[in-house]
Coordinates of C-alpha atoms and ligand atoms in Angstrom, one line a residue:
M1 CA -8.8 3.3 -29.8
Q2 CA -8.6 -0.2 -28.5
V3 CA -10.5 -1.0 -25.3
L4 CA -9.2 -4.2 -23.6
E5 CA -10.7 -5.8 -20.5
D6 CA -8.6 -8.9 -20.4
P7 CA -5.2 -8.4 -18.6
Y8 CA -3.4 -10.9 -20.9
Q9 CA -4.7 -9.2 -24.1
F10 CA -3.6 -5.8 -22.7
Q11 CA -0.2 -7.3 -21.9
A12 CA 0.1 -8.8 -25.4
Y13 CA -0.9 -5.5 -27.0
C14 CA 1.8 -3.6 -25.1
A15 CA 4.4 -6.3 -25.8
S16 CA 3.6 -6.2 -29.5
L17 CA 4.5 -2.5 -29.8
D18 CA 7.6 -1.5 -31.7
A19 CA 10.5 -1.6 -29.2
S20 CA 11.7 1.8 -30.4
H21 CA 8.4 3.3 -29.5
A22 CA 8.0 4.9 -26.1
L23 CA 4.8 3.8 -24.2
G24 CA 3.3 6.3 -21.8
F25 CA 0.9 4.9 -19.2
I26 CA -1.6 6.7 -17.1
P27 CA -3.2 4.6 -14.4
T28 CA -6.6 5.9 -13.3
M29 CA -9.7 4.9 -11.4
G30 CA -11.8 6.6 -14.1
A31 CA -14.2 9.6 -13.6
I32 CA -11.7 11.3 -15.9
H33 CA -11.3 15.0 -15.4
E34 CA -8.9 17.7 -16.6
G35 CA -6.2 16.5 -14.1
H36 CA -6.1 13.1 -15.8
L37 CA -6.3 14.7 -19.3
S38 CA -3.3 16.9 -18.5
L39 CA -1.3 13.7 -17.9
V40 CA -2.7 12.1 -21.1
R41 CA -1.6 15.3 -23.0
A42 CA 1.9 15.1 -21.4
S43 CA 2.2 11.5 -22.6
R44 CA 0.9 12.4 -26.1
R45 CA 3.6 15.0 -26.4
Q46 CA 6.4 12.6 -25.4
D47 CA 5.4 9.0 -26.2
E48 CA 4.5 7.3 -29.5
V49 CA 1.8 5.3 -27.7
T50 CA -0.4 6.4 -24.8
A51 CA -2.2 3.8 -22.7
V52 CA -4.7 4.5 -19.9
S53 CA -6.1 2.1 -17.4
I54 CA -9.5 2.6 -15.7
F55 CA -9.9 0.4 -12.7
V56 CA -11.5 1.2 -9.3
N57 CA -9.1 -0.9 -7.3
P58 CA -10.8 -2.6 -4.4
T59 CA -7.6 -3.3 -2.4
Q60 CA -6.9 0.4 -1.8
F61 CA -10.3 1.1 -0.1
G62 CA -10.9 0.4 3.6
P63 CA -14.1 -1.5 4.6
S64 CA -16.0 1.7 5.5
E65 CA -14.8 3.7 2.5
D66 CA -16.5 4.7 -0.8
L67 CA -15.6 1.7 -3.1
A68 CA -19.3 1.0 -3.9
N69 CA -20.1 4.7 -4.6
Y70 CA -16.9 5.7 -6.3
P71 CA -18.1 7.5 -9.6
R72 CA -18.1 5.3 -12.6
H73 CA -18.7 6.8 -16.1
L74 CA -17.0 4.4 -18.5
E75 CA -18.7 5.5 -21.7
Q76 CA -18.0 9.2 -21.0
D77 CA -14.4 8.4 -19.9
L78 CA -13.7 6.5 -23.1
A79 CA -15.1 9.3 -25.3
L80 CA -12.8 11.8 -23.5
L81 CA -9.8 9.6 -23.9
E82 CA -10.5 8.9 -27.6
K83 CA -10.7 12.6 -28.3
E84 CA -7.2 13.0 -26.8
G85 CA -5.8 10.4 -29.2
V86 CA -5.2 7.7 -26.6
Q87 CA -4.4 4.4 -28.4
V88 CA -5.4 1.9 -25.8
V89 CA -7.5 1.8 -22.6
F90 CA -7.4 -1.1 -20.2
T91 CA -10.6 -1.6 -18.3
P92 CA -10.2 -4.8 -16.2
T93 CA -12.7 -6.3 -13.8
P94 CA -11.7 -6.9 -10.2
E95 CA -11.8 -10.7 -10.9
G96 CA -9.5 -10.1 -13.9
M97 CA -7.0 -8.2 -11.8
Y98 CA -7.2 -10.5 -8.7
P99 CA -8.2 -13.8 -10.3
N100 CA -7.3 -15.9 -7.2
G101 CA -8.1 -13.3 -4.6
V102 CA -5.3 -11.2 -3.1
A103 CA -2.4 -13.1 -1.7
T104 CA 0.6 -11.1 -3.1
F105 CA 1.1 -7.5 -2.0
V106 CA 3.7 -4.8 -2.6
D107 CA 4.1 -2.8 0.6
V108 CA 6.3 0.3 0.8
A109 CA 6.1 -0.2 4.5
D110 CA 7.2 3.0 6.1
L111 CA 6.1 5.6 3.5
G112 CA 2.7 3.8 3.2
Q113 CA 1.9 4.7 6.8
R114 CA 2.5 8.4 6.4
L115 CA 0.1 11.2 5.5
C116 CA -3.1 9.5 4.3
G117 CA -1.6 6.1 5.2
A118 CA -2.0 7.0 8.9
S119 CA -5.8 7.4 8.6
R120 CA -6.3 4.9 5.8
P121 CA -4.5 1.7 6.9
G122 CA -3.6 -0.5 4.0
H123 CA -4.5 2.1 1.4
F124 CA -1.0 2.6 0.0
R125 CA -0.3 -1.2 0.1
G126 CA -3.3 -1.5 -2.2
V127 CA -2.1 1.3 -4.4
A128 CA 1.5 -0.1 -4.7
T129 CA 0.1 -3.6 -5.4
V130 CA -2.2 -2.6 -8.2
V131 CA 0.4 -0.1 -9.7
F132 CA 3.0 -2.9 -9.7
K133 CA 0.6 -5.3 -11.4
L134 CA -0.4 -2.7 -14.0
F135 CA 3.3 -2.0 -14.7
Q136 CA 3.8 -5.7 -15.2
L137 CA 1.1 -5.7 -17.8
A138 CA 1.9 -2.5 -19.6
A139 CA 5.8 -2.5 -19.2
P140 CA 5.6 1.3 -19.9
T141 CA 8.5 3.5 -20.8
R142 CA 7.0 6.3 -18.7
A143 CA 4.2 6.3 -16.1
Y144 CA 2.3 9.5 -15.3
F145 CA 0.9 10.4 -11.9
G146 CA -0.6 13.6 -10.6
Q147 CA 1.1 15.6 -7.8
K148 CA -2.3 16.0 -6.1
D149 CA -1.7 12.7 -4.2
A150 CA 1.9 13.6 -3.1
A151 CA 2.1 10.5 -0.8
Q152 CA 1.1 8.2 -3.7
V153 CA 3.8 9.8 -5.8
A154 CA 6.4 9.2 -3.0
V155 CA 5.2 5.6 -2.6
V156 CA 5.4 4.8 -6.3
R157 CA 8.8 6.5 -6.6
R158 CA 10.2 4.4 -3.8
M159 CA 8.7 1.2 -5.2
I160 CA 10.2 1.9 -8.6
H161 CA 13.6 2.5 -7.0
D162 CA 13.5 -0.4 -4.6
L163 CA 12.3 -3.0 -7.1
F164 CA 14.5 -1.7 -10.0
L165 CA 11.5 -1.2 -12.2
P166 CA 12.5 0.1 -15.6
V167 CA 10.0 2.9 -15.8
E168 CA 10.4 6.6 -15.7
L169 CA 8.0 8.4 -13.3
V170 CA 6.6 11.6 -14.6
V171 CA 4.7 13.8 -12.1
G172 CA 2.2 16.3 -13.5
P173 CA 1.2 19.5 -11.6
I174 CA -2.1 19.7 -9.8
V175 CA -4.9 21.0 -11.9
R176 CA -7.3 23.4 -10.1
E177 CA -10.7 25.0 -10.4
R178 CA -10.6 28.8 -10.7
D179 CA -11.1 29.2 -7.0
G180 CA -8.2 27.0 -6.2
L181 CA -9.9 23.7 -5.4
A182 CA -7.8 20.8 -6.7
L183 CA -9.6 18.6 -9.3
S184 CA -10.6 15.3 -7.9
S185 CA -13.1 12.6 -9.0
R186 CA -14.4 12.9 -5.4
N187 CA -15.4 16.5 -5.9
A188 CA -18.5 15.1 -7.6
Y189 CA -19.7 14.1 -4.1
L190 CA -19.9 17.7 -2.9
S191 CA -23.2 19.5 -2.4
P192 CA -23.1 23.2 -3.4
A193 CA -22.6 24.2 0.2
E194 CA -19.7 21.7 0.6
R195 CA -18.2 22.8 -2.6
H196 CA -18.2 26.3 -1.2
S197 CA -16.4 25.2 2.0
A198 CA -13.9 23.1 0.0
R199 CA -12.3 26.2 -1.6
I200 CA -10.8 27.0 1.9
I201 CA -8.4 24.0 1.7
S202 CA -6.2 25.6 -1.0
R203 CA -6.6 29.0 0.6
A204 CA -4.9 27.5 3.8
L205 CA -2.0 26.4 1.6
R206 CA -1.7 29.8 0.0
I207 CA -1.7 31.5 3.4
I208 CA 1.1 29.2 4.6
G209 CA 3.0 30.0 1.4
E210 CA 2.6 33.8 2.0
A211 CA 3.8 33.4 5.5
F212 CA 6.9 31.5 4.3
D213 CA 7.5 34.3 1.7
S214 CA 7.3 36.8 4.6
G215 CA 10.2 35.0 6.3
E216 CA 8.5 32.6 8.6
R217 CA 10.4 29.3 8.8
S218 CA 9.0 27.6 11.9
T219 CA 6.6 24.9 10.7
P220 CA 4.5 24.9 13.9
R221 CA 3.9 28.6 13.3
L222 CA 3.3 28.2 9.6
L223 CA 0.9 25.3 10.1
M224 CA -1.0 27.2 12.9
K225 CA -1.9 29.9 10.3
G226 CA -3.3 27.3 7.9
T227 CA -5.1 25.4 10.7
E228 CA -6.8 28.6 11.8
V229 CA -8.2 29.2 8.3
I230 CA -9.5 25.6 8.1
E231 CA -10.9 25.6 11.6
N232 CA -12.8 28.8 11.0
E233 CA -14.7 27.2 8.1
P234 CA -17.5 25.2 9.8
G235 CA -18.0 22.9 6.8
L236 CA -14.4 21.5 7.1
R237 CA -12.9 19.0 9.6
L238 CA -9.2 18.8 9.4
D239 CA -7.5 15.3 9.2
Y240 CA -4.0 16.6 8.9
L241 CA -2.0 19.6 7.9
T242 CA 1.7 19.0 7.9
A243 CA 5.0 20.1 6.6
V244 CA 7.1 17.2 5.3
D245 CA 10.0 16.3 3.0
G246 CA 8.4 15.4 -0.3
D247 CA 10.4 12.1 -0.7
T248 CA 10.4 10.7 2.9
L249 CA 7.1 12.3 3.9
L250 CA 8.7 12.9 7.3
P251 CA 7.8 16.1 9.2
V252 CA 10.3 18.9 9.1
A253 CA 10.7 21.4 12.0
E254 CA 12.0 24.3 9.7
A255 CA 10.5 24.9 6.3
V256 CA 12.9 25.3 3.4
P257 CA 12.2 26.1 -0.3
G258 CA 10.5 22.9 -1.6
T259 CA 9.1 21.7 1.7
L260 CA 5.8 20.0 1.0
I261 CA 2.7 21.3 2.8
A262 CA 0.1 18.5 2.7
V263 CA -3.5 18.7 3.9
A264 CA -6.5 16.3 4.2
A265 CA -9.9 17.5 5.3
L266 CA -13.4 16.1 5.5
V267 CA -16.1 18.2 3.8
G268 CA -19.2 16.5 5.0
S269 CA -18.3 12.8 4.5
T270 CA -16.0 13.5 1.6
R271 CA -12.3 13.4 2.3
L272 CA -10.2 15.8 0.1
I273 CA -6.5 16.1 -0.1
D274 CA -4.3 18.9 -1.5
N275 CA -0.7 20.0 -1.2
A276 CA 1.8 22.6 -2.4
R277 CA 5.5 23.2 -2.0
V278 CA 6.6 26.4 -0.4
D279 CA 8.6 28.8 -2.6
H280 CA 7.5 26.9 -5.6
D281 CA 5.4 27.9 -8.7
D282 CA 2.5 25.6 -7.8
L283 CA 1.7 27.7 -4.7
Y284 CA 1.3 30.9 -6.7
L285 CA -1.3 29.2 -8.9
L286 CA -3.6 28.9 -5.9
Ligands
PAF1 O1 -4.6 7.8 -8.2 C1 -5.4 6.9 -8.5 O2 -6.3 7.1 -9.3 C2 -5.2 5.4 -8.1 O3 -4.6 5.4 -6.8 C3 -4.3 4.6 -9.0 C4 -2.9 5.2 -9.1 C5 -5.0 4.5 -10.4 C6 -4.2 3.2 -8.5 O4 -5.4 2.6 -8.3

């Protein structure tokens, strides 16, 4: 497995691949877990070459967010990726990715302000910018993202469409712990008591799904059921619980099969997100 830190070397490596070979690319911020590995495996099944990037991207963190504390386990990550047969890992430094500071941004203006974008101003601008830059370096055939960050998926999908980027977006299902908690690198921040509270987040989604299955279609009433569950758990503070269209991220008044229920909650000082589509398989895995 090649590990390349220099953006130009990574770009040259990707450009040197046989043009008939599909390149699958999984951008990550490291702290690799089964969610990331499920994307790696999906690429290994489809693509001749699988590339992963590990970069804790400073431009997607707000000034009071967890950039400095974000878990970094490079050696462990590389060992996990090597075991999966990844051919190349790109591990740039912030100076390598932003050699002259940050002047050029990609901003999916409207989508970037919805869901987490509302409470994390500039977050999705940072995501779109770094993903665009990474795509410029890798020029992948396919790029793999996890459904756990549904807003990120919508932003990247829109950016690919608007900028005519020749890359196929593949979205992998959320991978969960046995009690339903969605895997996230930030779960490592949770104390045992917080971890216990965190399981309620996916339970709220399931209760909404069950109410939908019982015939409830009014989103205020559906969301009320989930809000009650979260507010009854003293360890959780709700940021948002909303029912939206998965592409536009705009709220819907009536839920239909496929409506996305998205949630963000604070567990202590850790912000966790999750989502599920009503009347969809992923809800029944909760
Ligand atoms: O989802 C993530 O880990 C990050 O937002 C991404 C896509 C790697 C961009 O920094």
